Short mmCIF file of C-alpha atoms in Angstrom, two decimals:
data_model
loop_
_atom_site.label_atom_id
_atom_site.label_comp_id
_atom_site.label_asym_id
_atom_site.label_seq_id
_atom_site.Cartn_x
_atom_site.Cartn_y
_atom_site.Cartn_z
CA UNK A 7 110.40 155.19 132.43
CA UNK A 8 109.61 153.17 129.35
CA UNK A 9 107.52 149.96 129.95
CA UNK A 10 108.88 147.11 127.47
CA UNK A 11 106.03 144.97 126.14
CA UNK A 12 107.03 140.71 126.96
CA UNK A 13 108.71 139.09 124.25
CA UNK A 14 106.52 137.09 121.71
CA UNK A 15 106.69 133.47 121.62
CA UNK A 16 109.10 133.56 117.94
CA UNK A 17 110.79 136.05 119.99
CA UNK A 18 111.39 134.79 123.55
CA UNK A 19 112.18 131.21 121.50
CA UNK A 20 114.49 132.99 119.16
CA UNK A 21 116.39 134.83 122.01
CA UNK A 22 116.96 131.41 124.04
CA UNK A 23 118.14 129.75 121.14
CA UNK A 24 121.39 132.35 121.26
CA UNK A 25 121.37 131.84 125.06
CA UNK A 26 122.56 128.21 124.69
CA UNK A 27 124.34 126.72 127.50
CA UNK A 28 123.66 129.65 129.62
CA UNK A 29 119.66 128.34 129.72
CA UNK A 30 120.35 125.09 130.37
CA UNK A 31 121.20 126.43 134.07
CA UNK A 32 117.33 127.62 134.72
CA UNK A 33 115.73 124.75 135.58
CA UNK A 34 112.47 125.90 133.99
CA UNK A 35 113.20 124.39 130.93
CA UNK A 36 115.74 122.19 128.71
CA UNK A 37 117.72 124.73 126.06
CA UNK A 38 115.46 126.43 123.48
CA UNK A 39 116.39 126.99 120.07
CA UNK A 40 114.60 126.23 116.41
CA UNK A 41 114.82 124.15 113.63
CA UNK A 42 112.54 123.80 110.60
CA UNK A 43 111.14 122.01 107.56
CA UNK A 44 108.55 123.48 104.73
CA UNK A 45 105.85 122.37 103.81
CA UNK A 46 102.55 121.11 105.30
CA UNK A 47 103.09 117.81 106.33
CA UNK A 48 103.75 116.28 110.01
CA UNK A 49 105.66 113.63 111.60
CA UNK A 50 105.68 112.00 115.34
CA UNK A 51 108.46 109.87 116.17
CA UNK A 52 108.43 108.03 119.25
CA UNK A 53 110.85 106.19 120.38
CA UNK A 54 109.98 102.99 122.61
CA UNK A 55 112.75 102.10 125.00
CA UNK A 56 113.27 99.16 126.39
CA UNK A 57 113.09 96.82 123.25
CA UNK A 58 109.02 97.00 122.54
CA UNK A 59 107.90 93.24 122.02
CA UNK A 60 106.53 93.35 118.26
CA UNK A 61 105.54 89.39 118.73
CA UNK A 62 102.98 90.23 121.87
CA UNK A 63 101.66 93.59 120.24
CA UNK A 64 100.68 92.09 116.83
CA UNK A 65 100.73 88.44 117.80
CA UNK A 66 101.19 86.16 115.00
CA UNK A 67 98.30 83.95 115.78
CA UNK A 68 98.42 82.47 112.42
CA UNK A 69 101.81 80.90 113.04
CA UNK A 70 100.89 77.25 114.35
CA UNK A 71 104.45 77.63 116.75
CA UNK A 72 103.36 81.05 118.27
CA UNK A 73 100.93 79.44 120.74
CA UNK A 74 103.39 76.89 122.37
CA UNK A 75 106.29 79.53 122.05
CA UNK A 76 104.24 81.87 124.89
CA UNK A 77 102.24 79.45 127.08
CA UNK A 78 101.41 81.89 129.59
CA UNK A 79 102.42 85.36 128.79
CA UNK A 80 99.37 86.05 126.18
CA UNK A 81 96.68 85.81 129.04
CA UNK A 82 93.43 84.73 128.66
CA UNK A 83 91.92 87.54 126.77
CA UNK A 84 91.74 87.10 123.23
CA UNK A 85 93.68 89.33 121.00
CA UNK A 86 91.43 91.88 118.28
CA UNK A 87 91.60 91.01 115.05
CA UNK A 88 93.72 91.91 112.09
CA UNK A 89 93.88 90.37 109.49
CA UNK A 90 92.90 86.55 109.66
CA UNK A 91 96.98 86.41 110.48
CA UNK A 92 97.64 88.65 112.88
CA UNK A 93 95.99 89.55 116.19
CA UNK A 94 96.23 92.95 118.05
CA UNK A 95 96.75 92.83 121.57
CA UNK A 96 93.49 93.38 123.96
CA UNK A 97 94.13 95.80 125.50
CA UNK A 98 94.78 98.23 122.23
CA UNK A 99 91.11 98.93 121.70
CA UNK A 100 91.73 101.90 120.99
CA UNK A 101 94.22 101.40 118.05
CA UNK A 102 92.28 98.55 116.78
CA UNK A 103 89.43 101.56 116.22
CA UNK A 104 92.13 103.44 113.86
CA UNK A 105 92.95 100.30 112.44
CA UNK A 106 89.39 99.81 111.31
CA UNK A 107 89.11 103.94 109.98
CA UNK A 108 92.10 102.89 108.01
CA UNK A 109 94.69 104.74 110.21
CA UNK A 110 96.76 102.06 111.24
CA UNK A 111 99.47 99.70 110.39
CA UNK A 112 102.52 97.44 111.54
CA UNK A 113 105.58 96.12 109.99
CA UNK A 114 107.27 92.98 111.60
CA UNK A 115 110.13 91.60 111.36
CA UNK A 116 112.03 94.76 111.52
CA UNK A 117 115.79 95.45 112.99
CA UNK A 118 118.17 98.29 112.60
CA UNK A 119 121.83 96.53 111.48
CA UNK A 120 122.67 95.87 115.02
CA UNK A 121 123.23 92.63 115.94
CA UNK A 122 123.99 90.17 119.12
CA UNK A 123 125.06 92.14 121.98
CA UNK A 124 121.77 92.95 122.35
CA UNK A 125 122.12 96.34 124.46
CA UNK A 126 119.51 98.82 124.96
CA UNK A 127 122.08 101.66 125.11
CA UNK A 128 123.53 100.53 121.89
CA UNK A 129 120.74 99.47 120.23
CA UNK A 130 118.86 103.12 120.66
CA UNK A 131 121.75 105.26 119.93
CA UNK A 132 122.17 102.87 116.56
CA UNK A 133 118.02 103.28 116.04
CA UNK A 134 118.13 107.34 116.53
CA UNK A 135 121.32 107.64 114.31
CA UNK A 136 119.95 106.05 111.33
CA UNK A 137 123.40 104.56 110.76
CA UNK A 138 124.68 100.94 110.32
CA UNK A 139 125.90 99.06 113.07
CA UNK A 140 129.66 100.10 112.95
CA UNK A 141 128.93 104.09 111.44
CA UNK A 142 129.65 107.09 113.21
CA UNK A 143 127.10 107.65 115.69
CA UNK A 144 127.11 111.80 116.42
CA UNK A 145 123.92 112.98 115.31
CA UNK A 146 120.25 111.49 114.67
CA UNK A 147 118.42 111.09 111.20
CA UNK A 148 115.51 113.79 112.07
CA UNK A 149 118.29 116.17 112.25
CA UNK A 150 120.08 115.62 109.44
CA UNK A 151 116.41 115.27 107.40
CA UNK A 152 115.75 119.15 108.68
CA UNK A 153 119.02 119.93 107.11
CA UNK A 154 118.35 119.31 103.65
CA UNK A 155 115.18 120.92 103.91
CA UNK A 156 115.23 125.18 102.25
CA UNK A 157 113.09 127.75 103.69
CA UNK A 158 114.48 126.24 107.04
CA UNK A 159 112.87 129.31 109.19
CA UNK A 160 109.60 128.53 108.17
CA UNK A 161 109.19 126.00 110.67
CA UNK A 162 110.14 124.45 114.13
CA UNK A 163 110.72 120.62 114.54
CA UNK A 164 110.77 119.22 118.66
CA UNK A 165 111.88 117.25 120.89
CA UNK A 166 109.86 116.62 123.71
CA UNK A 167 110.70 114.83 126.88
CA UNK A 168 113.00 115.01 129.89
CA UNK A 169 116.10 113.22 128.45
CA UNK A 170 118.19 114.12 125.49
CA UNK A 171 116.88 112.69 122.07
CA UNK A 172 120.17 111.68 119.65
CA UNK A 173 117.41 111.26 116.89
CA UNK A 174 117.16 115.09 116.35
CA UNK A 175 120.69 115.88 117.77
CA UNK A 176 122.95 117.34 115.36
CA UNK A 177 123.88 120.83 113.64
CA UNK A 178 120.28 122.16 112.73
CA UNK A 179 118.90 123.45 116.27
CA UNK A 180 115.67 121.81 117.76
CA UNK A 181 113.55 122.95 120.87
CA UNK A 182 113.71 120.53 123.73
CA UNK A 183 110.65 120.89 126.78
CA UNK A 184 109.63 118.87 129.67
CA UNK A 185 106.40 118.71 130.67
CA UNK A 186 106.95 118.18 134.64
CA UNK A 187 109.59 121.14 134.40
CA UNK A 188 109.05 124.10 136.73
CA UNK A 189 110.78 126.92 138.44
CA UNK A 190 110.64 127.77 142.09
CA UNK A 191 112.42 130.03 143.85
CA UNK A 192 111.45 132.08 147.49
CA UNK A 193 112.23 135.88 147.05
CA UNK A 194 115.68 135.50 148.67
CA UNK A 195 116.44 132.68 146.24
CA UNK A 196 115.78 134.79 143.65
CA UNK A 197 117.36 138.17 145.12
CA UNK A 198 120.60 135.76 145.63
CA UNK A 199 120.81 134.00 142.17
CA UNK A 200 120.43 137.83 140.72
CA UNK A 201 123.58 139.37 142.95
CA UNK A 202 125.50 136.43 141.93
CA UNK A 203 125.10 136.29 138.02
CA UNK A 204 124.31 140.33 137.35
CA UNK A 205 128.14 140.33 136.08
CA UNK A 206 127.06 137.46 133.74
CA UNK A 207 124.39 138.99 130.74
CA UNK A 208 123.70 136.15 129.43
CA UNK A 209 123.07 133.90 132.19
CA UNK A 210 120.75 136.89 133.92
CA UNK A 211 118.94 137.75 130.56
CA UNK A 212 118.27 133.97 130.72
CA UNK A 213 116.86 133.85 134.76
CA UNK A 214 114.95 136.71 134.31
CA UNK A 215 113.08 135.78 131.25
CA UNK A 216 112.81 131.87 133.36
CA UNK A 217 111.28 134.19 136.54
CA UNK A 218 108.86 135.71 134.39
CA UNK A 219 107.59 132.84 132.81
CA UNK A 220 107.39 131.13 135.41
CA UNK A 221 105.60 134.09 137.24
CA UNK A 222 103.31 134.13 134.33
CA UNK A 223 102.56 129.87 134.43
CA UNK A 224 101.39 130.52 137.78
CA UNK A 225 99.24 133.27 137.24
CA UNK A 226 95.20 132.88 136.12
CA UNK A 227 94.96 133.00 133.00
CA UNK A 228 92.31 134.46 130.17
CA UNK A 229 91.03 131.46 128.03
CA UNK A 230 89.51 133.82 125.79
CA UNK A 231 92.86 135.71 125.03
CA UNK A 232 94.34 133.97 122.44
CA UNK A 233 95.48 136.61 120.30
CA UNK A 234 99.23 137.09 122.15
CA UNK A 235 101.65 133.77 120.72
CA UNK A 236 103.44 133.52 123.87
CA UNK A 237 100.49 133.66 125.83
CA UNK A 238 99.11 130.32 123.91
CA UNK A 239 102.71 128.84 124.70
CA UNK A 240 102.18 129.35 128.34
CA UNK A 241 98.28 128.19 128.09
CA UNK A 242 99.41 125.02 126.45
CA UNK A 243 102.00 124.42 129.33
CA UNK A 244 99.91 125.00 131.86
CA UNK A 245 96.65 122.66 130.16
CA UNK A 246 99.67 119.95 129.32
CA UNK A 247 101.10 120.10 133.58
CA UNK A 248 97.20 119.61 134.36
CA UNK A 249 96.32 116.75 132.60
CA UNK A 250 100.42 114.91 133.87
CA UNK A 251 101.76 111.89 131.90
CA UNK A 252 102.42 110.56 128.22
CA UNK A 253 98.53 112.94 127.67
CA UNK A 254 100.88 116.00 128.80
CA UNK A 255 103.26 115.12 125.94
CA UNK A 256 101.07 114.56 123.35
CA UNK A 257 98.90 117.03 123.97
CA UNK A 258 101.88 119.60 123.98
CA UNK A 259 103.29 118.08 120.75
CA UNK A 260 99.59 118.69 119.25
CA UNK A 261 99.66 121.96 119.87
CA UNK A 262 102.97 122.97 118.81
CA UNK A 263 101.88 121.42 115.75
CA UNK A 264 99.16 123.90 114.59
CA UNK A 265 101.44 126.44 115.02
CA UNK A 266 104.55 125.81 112.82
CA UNK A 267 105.62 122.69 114.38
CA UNK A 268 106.26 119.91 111.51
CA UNK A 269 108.44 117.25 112.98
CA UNK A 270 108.33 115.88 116.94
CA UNK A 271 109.84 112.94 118.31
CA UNK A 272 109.81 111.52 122.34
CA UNK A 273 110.27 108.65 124.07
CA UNK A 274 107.80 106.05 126.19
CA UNK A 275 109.59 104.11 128.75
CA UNK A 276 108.91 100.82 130.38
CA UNK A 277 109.01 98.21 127.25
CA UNK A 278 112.03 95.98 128.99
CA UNK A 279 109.37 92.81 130.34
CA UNK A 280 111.92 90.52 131.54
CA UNK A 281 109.74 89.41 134.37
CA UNK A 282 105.75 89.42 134.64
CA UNK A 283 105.22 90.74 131.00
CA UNK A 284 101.08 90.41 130.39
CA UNK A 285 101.04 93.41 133.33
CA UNK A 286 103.70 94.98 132.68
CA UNK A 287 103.10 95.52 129.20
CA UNK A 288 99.54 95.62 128.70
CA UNK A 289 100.36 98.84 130.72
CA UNK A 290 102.88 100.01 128.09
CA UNK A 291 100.62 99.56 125.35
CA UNK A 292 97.79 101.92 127.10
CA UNK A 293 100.34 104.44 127.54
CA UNK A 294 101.40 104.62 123.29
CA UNK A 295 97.75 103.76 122.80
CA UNK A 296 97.08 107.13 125.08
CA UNK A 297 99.71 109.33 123.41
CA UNK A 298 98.44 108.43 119.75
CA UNK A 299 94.34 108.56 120.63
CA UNK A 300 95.63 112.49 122.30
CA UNK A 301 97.48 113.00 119.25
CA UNK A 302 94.50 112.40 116.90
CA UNK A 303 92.08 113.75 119.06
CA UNK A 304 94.02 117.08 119.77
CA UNK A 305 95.25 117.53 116.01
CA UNK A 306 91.74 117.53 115.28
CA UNK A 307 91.32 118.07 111.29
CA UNK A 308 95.43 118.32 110.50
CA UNK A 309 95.37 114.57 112.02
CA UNK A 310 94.90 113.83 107.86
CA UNK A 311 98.40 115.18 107.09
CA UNK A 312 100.29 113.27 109.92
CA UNK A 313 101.80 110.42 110.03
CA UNK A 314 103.43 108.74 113.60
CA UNK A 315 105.61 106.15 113.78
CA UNK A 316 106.66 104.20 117.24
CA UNK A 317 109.82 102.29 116.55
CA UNK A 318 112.24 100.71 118.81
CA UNK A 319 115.66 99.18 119.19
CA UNK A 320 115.16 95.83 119.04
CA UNK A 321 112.53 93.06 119.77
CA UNK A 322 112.31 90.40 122.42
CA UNK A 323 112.92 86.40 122.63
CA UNK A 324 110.20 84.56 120.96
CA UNK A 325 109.80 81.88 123.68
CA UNK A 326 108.87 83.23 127.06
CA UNK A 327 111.81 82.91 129.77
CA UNK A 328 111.15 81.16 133.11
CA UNK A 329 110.01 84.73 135.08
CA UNK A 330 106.87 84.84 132.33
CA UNK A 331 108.80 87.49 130.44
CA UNK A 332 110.95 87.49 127.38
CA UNK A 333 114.73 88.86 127.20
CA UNK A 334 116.21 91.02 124.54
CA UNK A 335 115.76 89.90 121.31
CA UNK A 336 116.79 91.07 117.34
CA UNK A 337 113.63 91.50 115.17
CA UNK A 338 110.65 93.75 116.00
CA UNK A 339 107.65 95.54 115.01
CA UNK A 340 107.38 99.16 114.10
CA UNK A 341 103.62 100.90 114.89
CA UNK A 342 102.44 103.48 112.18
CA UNK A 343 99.54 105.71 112.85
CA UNK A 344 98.07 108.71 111.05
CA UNK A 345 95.75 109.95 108.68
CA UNK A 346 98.06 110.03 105.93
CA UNK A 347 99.20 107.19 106.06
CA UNK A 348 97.85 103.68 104.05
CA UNK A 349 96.11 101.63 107.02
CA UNK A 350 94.55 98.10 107.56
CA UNK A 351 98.02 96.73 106.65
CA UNK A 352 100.72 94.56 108.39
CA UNK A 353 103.81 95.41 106.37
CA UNK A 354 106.56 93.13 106.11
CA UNK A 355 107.31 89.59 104.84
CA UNK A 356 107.07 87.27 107.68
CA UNK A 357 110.20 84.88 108.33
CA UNK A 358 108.31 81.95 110.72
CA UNK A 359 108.76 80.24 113.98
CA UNK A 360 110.33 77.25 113.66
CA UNK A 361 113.28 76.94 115.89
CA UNK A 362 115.49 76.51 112.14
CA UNK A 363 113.16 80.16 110.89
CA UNK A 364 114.71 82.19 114.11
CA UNK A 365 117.64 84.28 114.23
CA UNK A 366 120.46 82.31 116.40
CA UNK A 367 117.49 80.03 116.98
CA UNK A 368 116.11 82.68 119.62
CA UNK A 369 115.09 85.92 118.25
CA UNK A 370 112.52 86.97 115.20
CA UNK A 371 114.36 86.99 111.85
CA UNK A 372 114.63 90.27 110.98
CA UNK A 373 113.54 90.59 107.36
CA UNK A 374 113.78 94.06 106.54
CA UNK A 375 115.36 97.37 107.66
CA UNK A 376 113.72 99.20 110.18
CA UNK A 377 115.23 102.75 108.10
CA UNK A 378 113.16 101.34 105.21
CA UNK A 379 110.17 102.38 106.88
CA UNK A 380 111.19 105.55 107.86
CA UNK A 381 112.98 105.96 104.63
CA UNK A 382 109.46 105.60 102.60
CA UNK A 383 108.00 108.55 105.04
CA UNK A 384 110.70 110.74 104.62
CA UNK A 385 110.19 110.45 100.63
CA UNK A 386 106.42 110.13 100.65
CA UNK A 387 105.96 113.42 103.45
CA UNK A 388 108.93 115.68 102.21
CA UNK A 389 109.71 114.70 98.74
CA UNK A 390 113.45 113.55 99.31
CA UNK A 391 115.54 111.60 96.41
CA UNK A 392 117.02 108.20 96.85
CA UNK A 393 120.62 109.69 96.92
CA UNK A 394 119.64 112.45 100.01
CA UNK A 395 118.43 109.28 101.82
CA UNK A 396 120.66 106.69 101.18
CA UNK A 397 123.69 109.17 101.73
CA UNK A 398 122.96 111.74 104.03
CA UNK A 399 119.74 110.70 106.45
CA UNK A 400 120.54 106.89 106.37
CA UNK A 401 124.30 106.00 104.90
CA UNK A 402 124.77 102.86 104.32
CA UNK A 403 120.93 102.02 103.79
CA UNK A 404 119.82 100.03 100.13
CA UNK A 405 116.91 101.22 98.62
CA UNK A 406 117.61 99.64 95.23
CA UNK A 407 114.74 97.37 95.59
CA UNK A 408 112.80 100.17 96.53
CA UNK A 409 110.56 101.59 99.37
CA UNK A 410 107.56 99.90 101.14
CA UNK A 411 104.21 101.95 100.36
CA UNK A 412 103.09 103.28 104.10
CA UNK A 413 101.51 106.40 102.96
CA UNK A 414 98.38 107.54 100.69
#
């Protein structure tokens, strides 16, 4: 009887990629496959649904209307300091640190072309497309970005988190994970879901290899034995499943990342404050504060060639609503983070408060592009031209005037 060796990671990865839909029915995992981008440079995306209020993370304190706008909703505790203009909110210490190491920076007044309606369904499919507000939304910019990109088995680009991200949807194949995701089955489970797909190969090629990785997550494992790939797959798993939350997702994401991981994106939850918002959010901003401090601290010396971005589909009302919240708004704020990138800077050119300043005399005047910003990453981390950008990863977007300067 021959004894096969387990698959490597490439190899087990590469095999589920072919598997497709068949996967998908293991609940182990979401459906595996790869996509890639050369070079040496990484990007974080993370998308922050709910319609992230830009005005309460980097409060315009500077603004003589802010104050009045917000009564209540700022608390007592005084915001850390910016830049003489802007405040941070308090409970960001953490950021404000890579702020002062020059690895942190804002724009405000930012909007994607969608306008009015003012839904959060809407507003992130327009966001993750990269279109304009009436394009053809069937695929997400990160995607298309990996597809002008040679060499495109060099690397693997992720999406992490338990829902589907449009942002890196599309025709080049990504790897999808959850970090809560497991597999358990009794022995007559198992014996059951074998007699019923064994006329199916793909499907029980699939539930087998699930099985035994599951098997394998559950098993002690040698710290020390870091030699096999798929074993430091399944170590990172199981050290992401201990430590549970927006940590497990980071800390995942850092990992792939010094293998041949170059582009992630996933999603934090929880930004829609229409009632109680200084709790509500103040817990929000500890949980992108905690996925960007893991990121950093887990990337370790690579942190210098990454740059993160936390954008979101639109910002809030500037005046606080009668439930000490704020409703859907237009402009926002877009949070960049990494050790490539240019910190100590609040991009953006800032539009005012006054009721005659506001956008439908409500909302933040958007006064630039959110794609801009992403735009000027895309260039500065993977050398694209103005036509690949303004064609194929954002149609529709003007860059005539140029590109703000985020990165070093």
């Amino acid at each position: 009887m021959t004894v096969q060796s387990p698959p490597t990671r490439r190899q087990f990865l590469a095999r589920a990629g072919a598997l497709g839909c068949s996967l998908a029915a293991c609940p182990l995992m979401t459906p595996i496959s790869l996509a890639a981008t050369p070079g040496d440079h990484r990007l974080v995306v993370i998308i922050l649904r709910g319609g992230m209020d830009g005005l309460d993370l980097v409060r315009p304190v500077g603004d003589p209307a802010f104050a009045g706008l917000r009564p209540t909703i700022l608390g007592d505790k005084k915001g850390l300091p910016l830049d003489g203009f802007y405040e941070l909110h308090p409970s960001a210490k953490g950021l404000h640190q890579l702020w002062t190491q020059g690895e942190l920076s804002f724009a405000h007044a930012v909007s994607t072309p969608y306008r009015d309606k003012r839904s959060h369904f809407d507003g992130q499919d327009i966001l993750e497309a990269g279109v304009g507000k009436d394009g053809r939304i069937s695929d997400g910019w990160l995607n298309r970005l990996v597809q002008t990109m040679p060499e495109a088995q060099l690397r693997t680009a992720l999406a992490v988190g338990r829902e589907d991200l449009l942002i890196l949807n599309g025709t080049a194949q990504t790897t999808g994970w959850s970090p809560e995701a497991s597999l358990t089955l009794s022995p007559a489970t198992q014996v059951l879901l074998e007699r019923m797909h064994k006329s199916d190969p793909l499907f029980s090629v699939s539930l087998h290899e699930a099985i035994d990785l599951a098997k394998r997550l559950d098993n002690s494992q040698d710290p020390d034995d870091t030699d096999d790939p798929q074993q430091m797959m399944m170590q990172s798993v199981q050290a992401a499943n201990r430590r549970g939350g927006i940590e497990a997702i980071a800390k995942f994401t850092a990992d792939m990342m010094q293998e041949d991981t170059r582009i992630a994106s996933f999603s934090i939850t929880g930004w829609d404050t229409h009632v109680s918002q200084a709790g509500s959010f103040a817990g929000s901003v500890r949980k992108l504060q905690a996925a960007i401090m893991t990121l950093k601290s887990e990337l370790g010396d690579l942190w210098g060639k990454t740059t993160v971005m936390a954008m979101t589909e639109f910002g809030r009302t500037v005046r606080q609503n009668g439930s000490r919240g704020t409703d859907h708004g237009t402009g926002g704020a877009v949070v960049m983070a990494g050790g490539a990138l240019r910190g100590e800077t609040v991009h953006g050119t800032w539009p005012g408060l006054d009721e005659a300043d506001l956008y439908q005399r409500r909302d933040l005047m958007p006064t630039a592009d959110i794609r801009l910003y992403a735009a000027s990453a895309m260039q500065g981390l993977f050398g694209l031209d103005k036509s690949e950008l303004e064609q194929t990863i954002f149609p529709g977007l003007d860059i005539s005037d140029g590109l703000p300067s985020i990165l070093l």
